[in-house]
Coordinates of C-alpha atoms and ligand atoms in Angstrom, one line a residue:
M24 CA 9.9 55.8 42.9
T25 CA 10.0 58.8 41.0
N26 CA 10.8 62.2 41.8
A27 CA 7.6 63.6 40.2
T28 CA 6.0 61.6 42.4
V29 CA 6.7 63.0 45.5
S30 CA 6.9 66.8 44.2
K31 CA 3.9 66.4 43.9
I32 CA 3.4 65.7 47.8
F33 CA 4.8 68.3 48.1
G34 CA 3.0 70.4 45.5
Q35 CA -0.1 69.6 47.7
M36 CA 1.0 69.9 51.7
A37 CA 1.5 72.9 50.3
D38 CA -1.3 74.2 49.2
I39 CA -3.7 72.1 51.2
L40 CA -1.4 73.9 54.2
E41 CA -2.5 77.7 51.5
I42 CA -5.8 77.0 51.6
L43 CA -6.1 77.0 55.6
G44 CA -4.0 79.2 55.6
E45 CA -1.3 78.4 57.9
D46 CA 1.6 81.4 57.5
R47 CA 3.1 82.1 54.3
F48 CA 6.7 80.5 55.5
R49 CA 5.9 76.9 55.7
V50 CA 4.0 77.0 52.3
N51 CA 6.4 78.7 50.2
S52 CA 9.1 75.9 51.9
Y53 CA 7.3 73.0 50.8
R54 CA 6.2 74.9 47.3
R55 CA 10.5 75.5 47.1
S56 CA 11.4 71.5 48.2
A57 CA 8.8 70.9 45.5
R58 CA 10.3 72.5 42.8
I59 CA 14.1 71.1 44.0
L60 CA 12.3 67.7 43.8
A61 CA 11.5 68.1 40.2
E62 CA 14.5 69.4 39.1
L63 CA 16.9 66.7 41.2
P64 CA 19.5 65.7 38.8
S65 CA 18.9 62.3 39.5
E66 CA 16.3 60.1 41.4
A67 CA 15.8 60.6 45.7
D68 CA 16.4 57.3 46.9
Q69 CA 19.8 56.7 44.8
L70 CA 21.1 60.7 46.1
L71 CA 19.1 59.2 49.5
R72 CA 22.0 56.4 49.4
A73 CA 25.2 58.8 47.9
G74 CA 24.3 60.5 51.5
T75 CA 24.2 63.1 48.7
L76 CA 20.6 64.4 49.0
S77 CA 20.4 66.2 52.6
K78 CA 24.0 68.8 50.9
T79 CA 21.5 69.7 48.1
P80 CA 21.2 73.3 48.5
G81 CA 17.4 73.4 49.8
V82 CA 16.4 70.2 50.8
G83 CA 16.9 70.7 55.1
K84 CA 16.4 68.3 57.2
A85 CA 12.9 67.6 57.0
T86 CA 11.9 67.5 53.4
V87 CA 14.4 64.5 53.9
K88 CA 13.1 62.7 56.6
K89 CA 9.5 63.1 54.5
I90 CA 11.5 61.5 51.7
E91 CA 12.7 58.6 53.9
E92 CA 9.2 58.4 55.2
Y93 CA 7.5 57.9 51.8
L94 CA 11.3 55.2 50.6
E95 CA 9.8 53.1 54.2
K96 CA 6.0 53.4 54.0
G97 CA 4.7 54.4 50.8
R98 CA 3.5 57.5 52.5
I99 CA 4.3 60.8 53.9
E100 CA 1.6 61.2 57.1
A101 CA 2.0 64.4 57.1
H102 CA 0.4 64.6 53.7
Q103 CA -1.9 61.6 55.1
E104 CA -2.6 63.9 58.1
L105 CA -3.2 67.2 55.4
L106 CA -5.2 65.7 53.7
G107 CA -7.1 64.7 54.8
K108 CA -8.1 68.6 56.7
I109 CA -10.3 69.6 53.2
P110 CA -12.3 68.3 51.2
V111 CA -10.0 67.2 48.5
S112 CA -12.0 68.0 45.2
L113 CA -11.3 72.0 46.6
L114 CA -7.9 71.0 45.2
D115 CA -9.3 70.0 42.0
L116 CA -10.1 73.5 42.0
L117 CA -6.6 75.1 42.1
S118 CA -6.2 72.7 38.1
V119 CA -8.6 76.9 37.1
Q120 CA -6.9 78.8 35.7
G121 CA -7.8 81.7 37.9
M122 CA -8.1 80.1 40.5
G123 CA -5.2 80.5 43.3
P124 CA -5.2 78.6 47.5
K125 CA -6.6 82.3 48.5
G126 CA -9.5 82.4 46.2
V127 CA -9.8 78.5 46.8
K128 CA -10.8 79.5 50.5
N129 CA -12.9 82.3 50.3
A130 CA -15.1 80.1 48.3
Y131 CA -15.2 77.4 49.9
D132 CA -15.4 79.2 54.1
Q133 CA -18.0 82.4 52.5
L134 CA -20.3 79.5 49.7
Q135 CA -19.0 76.2 50.8
V136 CA -18.1 75.5 47.3
T137 CA -15.9 72.1 47.5
S138 CA -15.8 71.2 43.7
I139 CA -15.5 72.1 40.5
P140 CA -19.5 71.7 40.0
E141 CA -20.1 74.1 43.3
L142 CA -17.7 76.8 41.6
K143 CA -19.8 76.2 38.5
A144 CA -23.7 77.1 40.4
A145 CA -21.6 79.5 42.2
I146 CA -20.8 81.6 38.9
E147 CA -23.8 80.7 37.5
D148 CA -26.6 81.8 40.3
G149 CA -24.4 85.0 41.3
S150 CA -23.2 84.4 43.9
L151 CA -19.2 84.0 43.6
A152 CA -19.4 87.5 41.9
T153 CA -20.1 89.0 46.1
L154 CA -17.5 88.0 47.1
S155 CA -14.4 90.0 47.5
G156 CA -11.3 89.7 45.2
F157 CA -14.3 88.8 42.4
G158 CA -16.2 91.1 40.4
P159 CA -18.0 90.2 36.8
K160 CA -15.0 89.9 35.1
K161 CA -12.5 87.5 37.1
C162 CA -16.2 85.5 37.2
D163 CA -16.8 85.8 33.7
G164 CA -12.6 85.0 33.5
L165 CA -13.5 81.6 36.1
R166 CA -16.7 80.2 33.2
K167 CA -14.1 79.8 30.7
A168 CA -11.1 78.4 32.2
I169 CA -14.0 75.3 33.4
L170 CA -15.4 75.3 29.5
F171 CA -11.9 75.1 28.5
L172 CA -11.3 72.8 31.4
E173 CA -14.2 70.1 30.8
K174 CA -13.2 70.1 26.8
A175 CA -10.3 69.6 27.2
S176 CA -10.3 67.2 30.2
G177 CA -12.7 65.3 28.8
R178 CA -11.4 62.7 26.7
M179 CA -7.4 62.6 25.9
R180 CA -5.3 62.2 22.4
L181 CA -5.1 58.1 21.6
D182 CA -1.0 58.0 22.3
Q183 CA -1.5 59.8 25.3
A184 CA -3.5 56.8 26.1
R185 CA -2.1 54.2 24.8
G186 CA 1.1 56.0 27.3
V187 CA -0.3 55.5 30.2
A188 CA -1.8 51.9 28.9
D189 CA 1.9 51.0 28.5
Q190 CA 2.5 52.2 31.8
V191 CA 0.8 50.3 34.2
M192 CA 0.5 46.9 32.1
T193 CA 4.8 46.8 32.0
F194 CA 3.6 47.8 35.3
L195 CA 1.4 44.4 36.2
K196 CA 3.2 42.6 34.9
E197 CA 6.1 43.0 36.3
Q198 CA 4.3 42.0 39.2
A199 CA 4.1 38.1 38.1
L200 CA 0.6 38.2 39.3
V201 CA -0.9 38.1 36.3
Q202 CA -0.9 35.6 33.6
R203 CA -2.8 37.3 30.8
I204 CA -3.1 41.2 30.4
E205 CA -4.6 42.5 27.1
I206 CA -6.3 45.9 26.0
A207 CA -9.8 46.4 25.7
G208 CA -12.5 49.9 25.5
S209 CA -12.3 52.3 22.8
L210 CA -7.8 51.7 23.5
R211 CA -8.6 48.6 21.1
R212 CA -11.2 50.4 19.2
W213 CA -8.3 52.7 18.1
V214 CA -11.4 55.2 18.7
E215 CA -10.0 59.1 18.1
T216 CA -10.1 59.9 21.4
I217 CA -11.4 57.6 25.2
G218 CA -12.8 58.2 27.7
D219 CA -10.7 56.5 30.0
V220 CA -8.0 53.1 29.6
D221 CA -9.8 49.5 30.7
I222 CA -7.2 46.9 31.2
L223 CA -7.9 43.6 31.7
A224 CA -6.2 40.0 33.6
T225 CA -6.3 36.6 34.2
P226 CA -5.1 36.6 37.5
Q227 CA -1.4 33.3 37.5
D228 CA -3.0 30.4 39.8
D229 CA -2.8 31.1 42.9
V230 CA -2.8 34.5 43.0
A231 CA -6.0 36.3 44.6
P232 CA -8.3 39.3 42.4
Q233 CA -7.7 41.0 46.1
A234 CA -4.3 41.0 46.1
I235 CA -4.0 42.3 42.7
I236 CA -6.3 44.7 42.4
D237 CA -4.6 46.1 45.7
T238 CA -1.3 45.8 44.0
F239 CA -3.0 48.4 41.0
T240 CA -4.2 50.8 43.5
R241 CA -1.3 50.7 45.9
A242 CA 1.2 51.3 42.4
D243 CA 3.5 54.8 41.6
F244 CA 2.1 56.1 39.6
V245 CA -1.4 56.2 41.4
V246 CA -2.6 59.7 41.6
D247 CA -5.8 58.8 43.3
C248 CA -7.6 55.2 43.6
L249 CA -12.0 55.9 42.5
A250 CA -12.5 52.3 43.6
A251 CA -10.8 49.7 44.8
G252 CA -13.6 45.8 45.3
P253 CA -12.0 41.8 45.0
T254 CA -12.1 41.9 40.9
Q255 CA -11.5 45.6 39.5
G256 CA -10.3 48.6 39.9
S257 CA -10.4 51.9 39.2
V258 CA -7.6 54.9 39.7
L259 CA -6.5 58.1 38.3
V260 CA -2.7 57.8 36.7
H261 CA -1.7 61.8 35.6
H262 CA -0.3 61.7 32.4
S263 CA 2.0 65.3 31.9
G264 CA -0.3 66.7 34.4
T265 CA -3.5 65.6 33.2
P266 CA -5.5 62.3 35.2
I267 CA -6.3 59.5 34.0
Q268 CA -9.1 57.5 34.6
V269 CA -7.7 53.0 34.5
D270 CA -10.6 50.5 35.2
L271 CA -8.8 47.4 35.7
R272 CA -10.9 43.3 36.3
I273 CA -9.5 41.3 36.4
V274 CA -12.1 36.9 35.5
E275 CA -11.6 33.8 34.5
A276 CA -9.1 32.2 31.9
S277 CA -12.8 30.3 31.3
S278 CA -14.2 34.0 30.4
F279 CA -11.5 35.3 29.1
G280 CA -12.8 36.0 26.2
A281 CA -16.4 37.4 27.0
A282 CA -14.9 39.9 28.9
W283 CA -12.8 40.6 26.8
Q284 CA -15.2 40.5 23.8
Y285 CA -18.0 42.8 26.2
F286 CA -15.1 45.0 27.1
T287 CA -14.4 46.1 24.3
G288 CA -17.7 47.7 23.4
S289 CA -17.8 49.0 21.1
K290 CA -21.6 49.1 23.7
D291 CA -23.8 49.2 20.4
H292 CA -21.6 46.3 18.3
T293 CA -21.9 43.8 21.7
M294 CA -26.0 44.8 22.2
R295 CA -26.1 43.3 18.4
L296 CA -24.8 40.4 19.0
R297 CA -27.3 39.5 21.9
D298 CA -29.2 39.4 20.1
I299 CA -28.2 37.3 17.4
A300 CA -28.0 35.1 20.3
L301 CA -30.7 35.7 22.2
S302 CA -32.5 34.6 18.7
K303 CA -30.5 31.3 18.3
G304 CA -32.5 31.0 21.8
M305 CA -29.1 31.2 23.2
R306 CA -27.5 34.0 26.2
L307 CA -25.0 36.1 26.4
N308 CA -23.1 37.8 28.9
E309 CA -19.6 38.8 30.0
Y310 CA -18.3 35.4 31.3
G311 CA -20.2 33.7 28.9
L312 CA -21.7 31.9 25.8
Y313 CA -24.6 29.5 27.1
R314 CA -27.4 27.5 25.9
T315 CA -31.1 28.3 27.5
A316 CA -33.5 25.5 26.6
D317 CA -34.7 25.6 30.2
A318 CA -33.9 29.0 30.4
S319 CA -33.9 29.0 34.3
E320 CA -30.5 26.2 33.8
P321 CA -28.4 27.6 31.2
V322 CA -25.8 25.9 29.8
F323 CA -22.0 27.1 29.2
V324 CA -21.5 27.2 25.4
T325 CA -18.0 28.5 24.9
G326 CA -16.2 32.0 26.6
Q327 CA -12.8 31.7 27.0
T328 CA -11.7 32.9 23.6
E329 CA -13.3 36.0 21.6
E330 CA -13.5 33.6 18.1
A331 CA -15.3 31.2 19.7
I332 CA -18.2 33.1 21.0
Y333 CA -18.1 35.0 17.9
Q334 CA -18.0 31.2 16.0
G335 CA -20.6 30.3 18.0
L336 CA -23.4 32.9 17.0
G337 CA -22.2 32.0 13.8
L338 CA -20.3 35.3 12.6
D339 CA -16.8 35.6 11.4
P340 CA -14.4 36.5 13.8
V341 CA -15.2 40.8 14.1
D342 CA -11.6 42.9 13.6
P343 CA -11.8 45.5 17.2
K344 CA -11.0 48.9 14.8
L345 CA -14.8 48.2 13.2
R346 CA -17.3 47.2 16.4
Q347 CA -18.9 50.5 16.3
D348 CA -22.0 48.5 14.1
R349 CA -21.6 50.6 11.2
G350 CA -22.4 47.4 9.3
E351 CA -19.9 44.7 10.5
V352 CA -21.8 42.9 11.6
E353 CA -24.2 41.5 9.2
A354 CA -20.1 41.0 7.3
A355 CA -19.6 39.1 10.1
Q356 CA -22.8 36.7 9.7
A357 CA -22.3 37.6 5.3
H358 CA -18.5 36.3 5.6
T359 CA -18.3 39.4 3.6
L360 CA -15.6 40.7 6.4
P361 CA -12.4 43.1 4.7
R362 CA -9.6 42.3 4.8
L363 CA -8.1 46.0 6.7
V364 CA -4.6 46.8 5.8
T365 CA -1.9 45.7 8.9
L366 CA 1.2 48.6 9.1
E367 CA 3.8 46.0 7.5
D368 CA 1.1 46.3 4.3
I369 CA 3.3 49.6 4.1
R370 CA 5.4 50.9 1.4
G371 CA 6.5 54.2 2.6
D372 CA 5.9 56.9 4.3
L373 CA 5.1 60.0 2.1
H374 CA 5.3 63.0 4.2
M375 CA 7.5 64.1 6.9
H376 CA 10.6 67.5 7.3
T377 CA 13.7 68.1 7.3
T378 CA 15.7 71.3 9.0
A379 CA 14.9 73.0 5.1
S380 CA 12.0 74.1 7.2
D381 CA 10.6 73.2 10.3
G382 CA 11.8 70.0 11.2
R383 CA 14.5 68.8 13.7
C384 CA 16.9 66.3 11.7
E385 CA 18.9 66.6 8.8
L386 CA 17.7 65.5 4.9
E387 CA 20.3 62.7 5.6
E388 CA 18.8 60.8 9.3
M389 CA 15.8 61.1 7.9
V390 CA 16.8 58.8 4.7
T391 CA 18.4 56.6 7.7
F392 CA 15.0 56.4 9.8
G393 CA 13.9 55.3 6.6
I394 CA 15.5 52.6 6.5
E395 CA 15.8 51.7 9.9
R396 CA 11.8 51.5 9.3
G397 CA 12.4 48.8 7.1
Y398 CA 11.1 51.8 4.2
E399 CA 10.9 51.2 0.2
Y400 CA 10.5 54.6 -0.6
I401 CA 10.3 58.0 2.0
C402 CA 8.9 61.3 0.7
I403 CA 10.6 64.4 1.2
T404 CA 7.9 67.0 1.8
D405 CA 9.3 70.6 3.2
H406 CA 6.7 73.2 3.0
S407 CA 6.3 76.1 0.6
A408 CA 7.9 80.2 0.4
S409 CA 4.2 80.7 1.9
S410 CA 4.6 79.4 4.9
I411 CA 6.9 81.5 6.4
I412 CA 7.0 80.9 10.4
A413 CA 7.2 76.8 9.6
N414 CA 10.7 78.3 7.1
G415 CA 9.0 77.0 3.9
L416 CA 11.4 76.8 0.9
S417 CA 11.8 79.3 -2.4
G418 CA 11.6 78.3 -5.4
E419 CA 15.1 78.6 -5.9
R420 CA 15.5 77.4 -2.4
L421 CA 13.5 74.6 -3.4
I422 CA 15.5 73.3 -6.8
Q423 CA 18.5 72.8 -4.5
Q424 CA 16.5 70.4 -2.4
I425 CA 16.1 68.4 -5.7
K426 CA 19.4 67.9 -7.0
A427 CA 20.3 67.5 -2.8
I428 CA 18.1 64.6 -3.1
R429 CA 19.1 63.0 -6.5
R430 CA 22.8 63.2 -5.4
L431 CA 21.2 61.9 -2.4
N432 CA 20.1 58.3 -4.3
E433 CA 23.7 57.5 -5.7
G434 CA 24.6 56.7 -1.7
Y435 CA 21.0 54.6 -0.9
P436 CA 20.5 51.7 -3.2
E437 CA 18.7 50.3 -0.2
I438 CA 15.6 53.5 -0.4
S439 CA 14.6 55.7 -3.1
V440 CA 14.1 58.7 -1.5
L441 CA 11.2 61.2 -3.0
A442 CA 11.8 64.4 -4.4
G443 CA 8.5 66.2 -2.9
S444 CA 6.7 69.5 -1.2
E445 CA 4.4 69.7 0.8
V446 CA 2.5 72.9 -1.7
D447 CA 0.4 75.7 0.4
I448 CA -2.8 75.9 -1.4
L449 CA -3.2 79.4 -0.8
S450 CA -6.3 82.5 -0.1
D451 CA -7.9 81.3 -3.5
G452 CA -7.1 77.5 -4.7
R453 CA -4.4 78.0 -6.2
L454 CA -0.8 76.5 -5.3
D455 CA 2.5 77.8 -3.3
Y456 CA 4.6 77.5 -6.4
E457 CA 4.7 77.1 -10.4
D458 CA 3.9 74.6 -12.0
G459 CA 6.8 73.9 -13.8
L460 CA 8.1 73.2 -10.3
L461 CA 6.1 71.2 -9.1
A462 CA 6.2 69.5 -12.6
E463 CA 9.8 68.7 -11.8
L464 CA 8.8 67.3 -7.7
D465 CA 8.6 62.9 -7.6
F466 CA 5.2 63.4 -4.9
V467 CA 3.1 66.2 -3.8
V468 CA 1.4 66.6 -1.1
A469 CA -1.1 69.7 -1.2
S470 CA -1.9 71.1 2.4
V471 CA -3.9 74.3 3.9
H472 CA -2.3 76.4 6.4
S473 CA -4.1 79.4 6.1
G474 CA -7.0 80.7 6.2
M475 CA -9.6 77.2 8.2
N476 CA -12.3 79.5 9.6
N477 CA -12.8 79.9 5.7
A478 CA -17.3 79.4 5.2
R479 CA -17.5 75.8 3.7
D480 CA -18.4 77.4 0.4
R481 CA -14.9 78.8 -0.4
G482 CA -12.9 76.4 1.9
T483 CA -14.2 73.8 -0.3
A484 CA -13.4 75.7 -4.0
R485 CA -10.4 75.9 -2.5
L486 CA -9.6 71.7 -2.2
L487 CA -11.3 71.5 -5.6
K488 CA -9.6 73.9 -7.1
A489 CA -5.8 72.6 -5.4
M490 CA -6.9 68.6 -7.4
D491 CA -7.4 70.2 -10.2
N492 CA -3.4 70.8 -10.9
P493 CA -1.7 67.7 -12.7
S494 CA 1.1 67.1 -10.2
V495 CA -1.1 67.6 -6.5
T496 CA -0.9 63.4 -6.1
C497 CA -2.6 64.3 -2.8
I498 CA -4.7 65.9 -0.1
G499 CA -2.9 66.6 2.8
H500 CA -4.6 66.8 6.4
P501 CA -7.5 67.7 4.2
T502 CA -9.7 69.2 7.5
T503 CA -7.1 70.9 9.3
R504 CA -8.6 69.7 12.0
M505 CA -6.4 69.4 16.1
L506 CA -8.0 67.2 18.3
G507 CA -8.2 69.4 21.3
R508 CA -7.5 72.6 19.7
R509 CA -9.4 72.7 16.5
E510 CA -12.2 72.1 14.5
A511 CA -12.4 70.6 11.5
M512 CA -12.8 73.3 8.2
D513 CA -16.0 73.4 7.6
L514 CA -16.4 71.4 4.0
D515 CA -18.2 69.9 1.4
M516 CA -16.8 66.5 1.8
I517 CA -19.0 64.9 -0.4
A518 CA -18.5 67.5 -3.4
I519 CA -15.0 67.6 -2.1
L520 CA -14.6 63.3 -2.7
R521 CA -16.2 63.5 -5.8
H522 CA -14.6 65.9 -7.1
A523 CA -11.0 63.6 -5.6
A524 CA -12.8 60.2 -7.2
E525 CA -12.9 62.3 -11.5
T526 CA -9.6 63.9 -10.8
H527 CA -8.8 60.9 -9.9
T528 CA -6.5 62.6 -6.6
A529 CA -5.6 60.7 -3.0
M530 CA -6.6 62.2 -0.5
E531 CA -4.4 61.9 3.3
V532 CA -5.3 59.9 6.8
N533 CA -2.2 61.9 8.5
S534 CA -1.1 59.7 11.8
N535 CA -0.3 62.3 13.7
P536 CA -3.1 61.5 16.9
M537 CA -3.5 64.8 17.1
R538 CA -4.8 65.3 13.6
L539 CA -5.7 61.2 11.8
D540 CA -7.0 63.8 9.3
L541 CA -9.6 62.1 7.5
N542 CA -10.7 60.8 10.5
D543 CA -12.4 56.7 10.1
L544 CA -16.3 57.9 8.4
H545 CA -14.9 60.0 6.4
C546 CA -12.0 57.3 5.6
R547 CA -15.3 55.2 4.4
M548 CA -16.7 57.3 2.6
A549 CA -13.5 58.0 0.5
I550 CA -13.3 54.1 -0.8
D551 CA -17.5 54.4 -1.3
H552 CA -16.5 57.6 -3.6
G553 CA -13.9 55.9 -5.1
V554 CA -10.8 57.5 -3.5
K555 CA -7.5 56.2 -2.8
L556 CA -6.3 56.8 0.8
I557 CA -2.1 57.4 1.2
I558 CA -1.2 57.1 4.9
N559 CA 1.2 59.3 6.2
T560 CA 3.5 61.1 9.5
D561 CA 3.4 64.0 8.2
A562 CA 6.8 62.8 11.1
H563 CA 9.1 66.3 11.8
N564 CA 11.2 64.4 14.1
E565 CA 12.5 60.3 14.4
G566 CA 10.2 60.2 16.7
G567 CA 6.9 60.7 14.0
L568 CA 8.0 58.3 11.6
D569 CA 7.0 55.5 14.3
R570 CA 3.4 57.6 14.2
L571 CA 2.4 55.5 11.3
E572 CA -0.1 53.6 13.3
Y573 CA -2.6 56.0 14.3
G574 CA -2.9 56.5 10.6
V575 CA -3.1 52.2 9.6
A576 CA -5.9 52.1 12.0
T577 CA -8.0 54.4 11.4
A578 CA -8.0 54.2 7.5
A579 CA -8.4 50.4 9.0
K580 CA -11.4 51.8 10.8
G581 CA -12.6 53.3 7.5
W582 CA -12.7 49.9 6.3
A583 CA -9.8 50.2 4.5
T584 CA -7.9 47.4 2.2
K585 CA -4.6 46.5 1.3
E586 CA -6.0 48.0 -2.3
D587 CA -7.6 50.9 -0.9
V588 CA -3.9 52.5 -0.4
L589 CA -1.6 53.7 -2.7
N590 CA 1.2 53.4 -0.5
T591 CA 1.2 50.2 -0.4
L592 CA 2.3 49.9 -4.0
P593 CA 6.1 49.2 -4.6
W594 CA 6.8 52.7 -5.9
E595 CA 6.3 52.3 -9.5
K596 CA 2.7 51.2 -8.8
L597 CA 3.0 54.4 -7.4
K598 CA 4.4 56.7 -10.4
E599 CA 2.3 54.5 -12.8
W600 CA -1.5 55.7 -10.9
M601 CA 1.0 59.5 -10.9
Q602 CA 0.6 59.5 -14.7
M603 CA -2.4 58.2 -14.9
K604 CA -3.3 61.7 -13.7
Q605 CA -0.4 63.4 -15.2
S606 CA -1.3 62.5 -18.2
R607 CA -5.7 62.8 -18.4
S608 CA -5.1 66.4 -18.2
Ligands
DGT28 P1 -14.5 55.7 26.1 O1 -14.1 55.6 27.8 O2 -15.8 56.2 26.6 O3 -13.6 55.6 25.2 O4 -15.3 54.3 25.5 P2 -15.6 52.7 26.6 O5 -15.7 52.3 24.9 O6 -14.0 51.8 27.0 O7 -16.2 53.4 27.5 P3 -16.2 52.5 29.4 O8 -14.5 52.1 29.4 O9 -17.2 53.4 29.1 O10 -16.9 50.7 28.9 C1 -15.7 49.8 28.4 C2 -16.9 48.5 27.7 O11 -17.6 48.3 27.8 C3 -17.8 49.2 26.2 O12 -17.1 49.9 25.4 C4 -18.4 48.3 26.4 C5 -18.9 48.0 28.0 N1 -19.9 48.4 28.7 C6 -20.0 48.9 29.2 N2 -21.0 50.0 30.5 C7 -21.4 48.7 29.3 C8 -23.5 48.8 29.2 O13 -24.3 48.7 30.5 N3 -23.5 47.7 28.7 C9 -22.9 47.1 28.1 N4 -23.1 46.3 26.8 N5 -21.4 47.0 27.9 C10 -21.2 47.9 28.6
CA29 CA1 -12.9 53.0 28.7
CA30 CA1 -14.0 52.3 31.2
ZN31 ZN1 3.2 69.2 6.9

């Protein structure tokens, strides 16, 4: 059990009691228990066994009893009873910034508002503003809070979805009920944001699909079960405060490939396959590929593997990352699919920070981490002087850092540590260091960190000018977008990519799952313009270095091959590429 789960139950009981208008003392005591449980030094069941739980300040007899009940039955009766007393969707209303239990009760009692859409309607028709405690100003704040929730909670970042998927898959594997379990849907296609997580499994011999669904929908991490049928279930799982939907489907091994293909999508891609099947007098669905000489009696051709299905349709197998109906079906027919870049192709990471600016690790630590990850080279690119909040390096500090890096290299023959900079592109497109200093560096990534709301012409001009500098090998996170937080800059991407090709400047694919910048479509445009990509992590700590796979997937979604990505080259070759630009100017 996790303390967090029980804490949440206590918190929910407090919420419901408050909505029901119960006395403050009871409400507060549940709230207090919820907080104390969340902050316990170890798992409550361990403390219980050790006999120390009841001695924890603030944990009374009644609380201990409820925890025992939860450990025994997986539920707390008092909680279930309370849940039965209100429409469950009332609790959602509490996630709207500015809606407390009192307001929820008020809106429910007076206007029968039971859900966020109903709250929205009551704001729009003006009825909410007539209630005491809900003036026009308050209503406007609530309207904005709902908009924010809709925008933020609609889709989640790829890394968040992956975290939840890993948790669920690990759990199901441990139960020994499934023979095979795989991710499908947008997560398998590495789409930059995910609506819900789709998982597919085949049962172990003698295990009924229903048993797997039951185990799944009753798991500890489930906060709400949305649907449970004999072969599929949908649940909500909490991930750092956001509910994430997970769909599990159980299929037979003989149909696994067909189902995996179908539920991986995209819908557009799968519909193209279905049409191809029809044109061949065949039928494709989530159970298999069938021959339909006699349409009333389709003959099963294949279904066990995806490869067999693509093959049966006369197609090369298509990497899930490409399944978007953006030309991959034609390429699969013509046997001209690209060999996509992979994580193993990457030889070095060229964008990372240390404690010299806003990183969390020392220079030498980053070097060790780079060696552990098998890199041939890494480049240290701390921020430049104008990035004051990020503790950017003055020219003088950069000179010292270059010296330190040169010295340090002697102690690490297994890796080349390069001296670089993530230099700010200033408001007029000039760079934050003198040309002479930039020329001292092994590698320069130039990035915009201010004036992100520049008008299209101005923003574009800044990037074009930065590319003219012979020391600039790469433009960092070119559009500066932050998923769910900040829109991309309004830029003339075609003009930028043309200029990148002309000036021999590469474009970064920033692997931070919050950025993924360039995105997949821009990567594809860059390649079409003959522009090279560099896939970097922009790590600020050790964990940051492990996000490279998100950048690699993004580039691959843009049809990038190994040849399109500069940091698949050995350092000496990459240096030659950089020198072509430097010698031209
Ligand atoms: P998401 O969850 O919005 O990020 O995107 P997906 O692609 O994961 O979509 P989801 O979860 O609604 O469905 C999973 C896959 O199931 C989807 O990629 C393709 C397949 N699928 C769902 N509905 C349909 C449908 O109506 N027709 C076809 N051909 N496939 C469907
Ligand atoms: Ca999905
Ligand atoms: Ca789904
Ligand atoms: Zn950076």
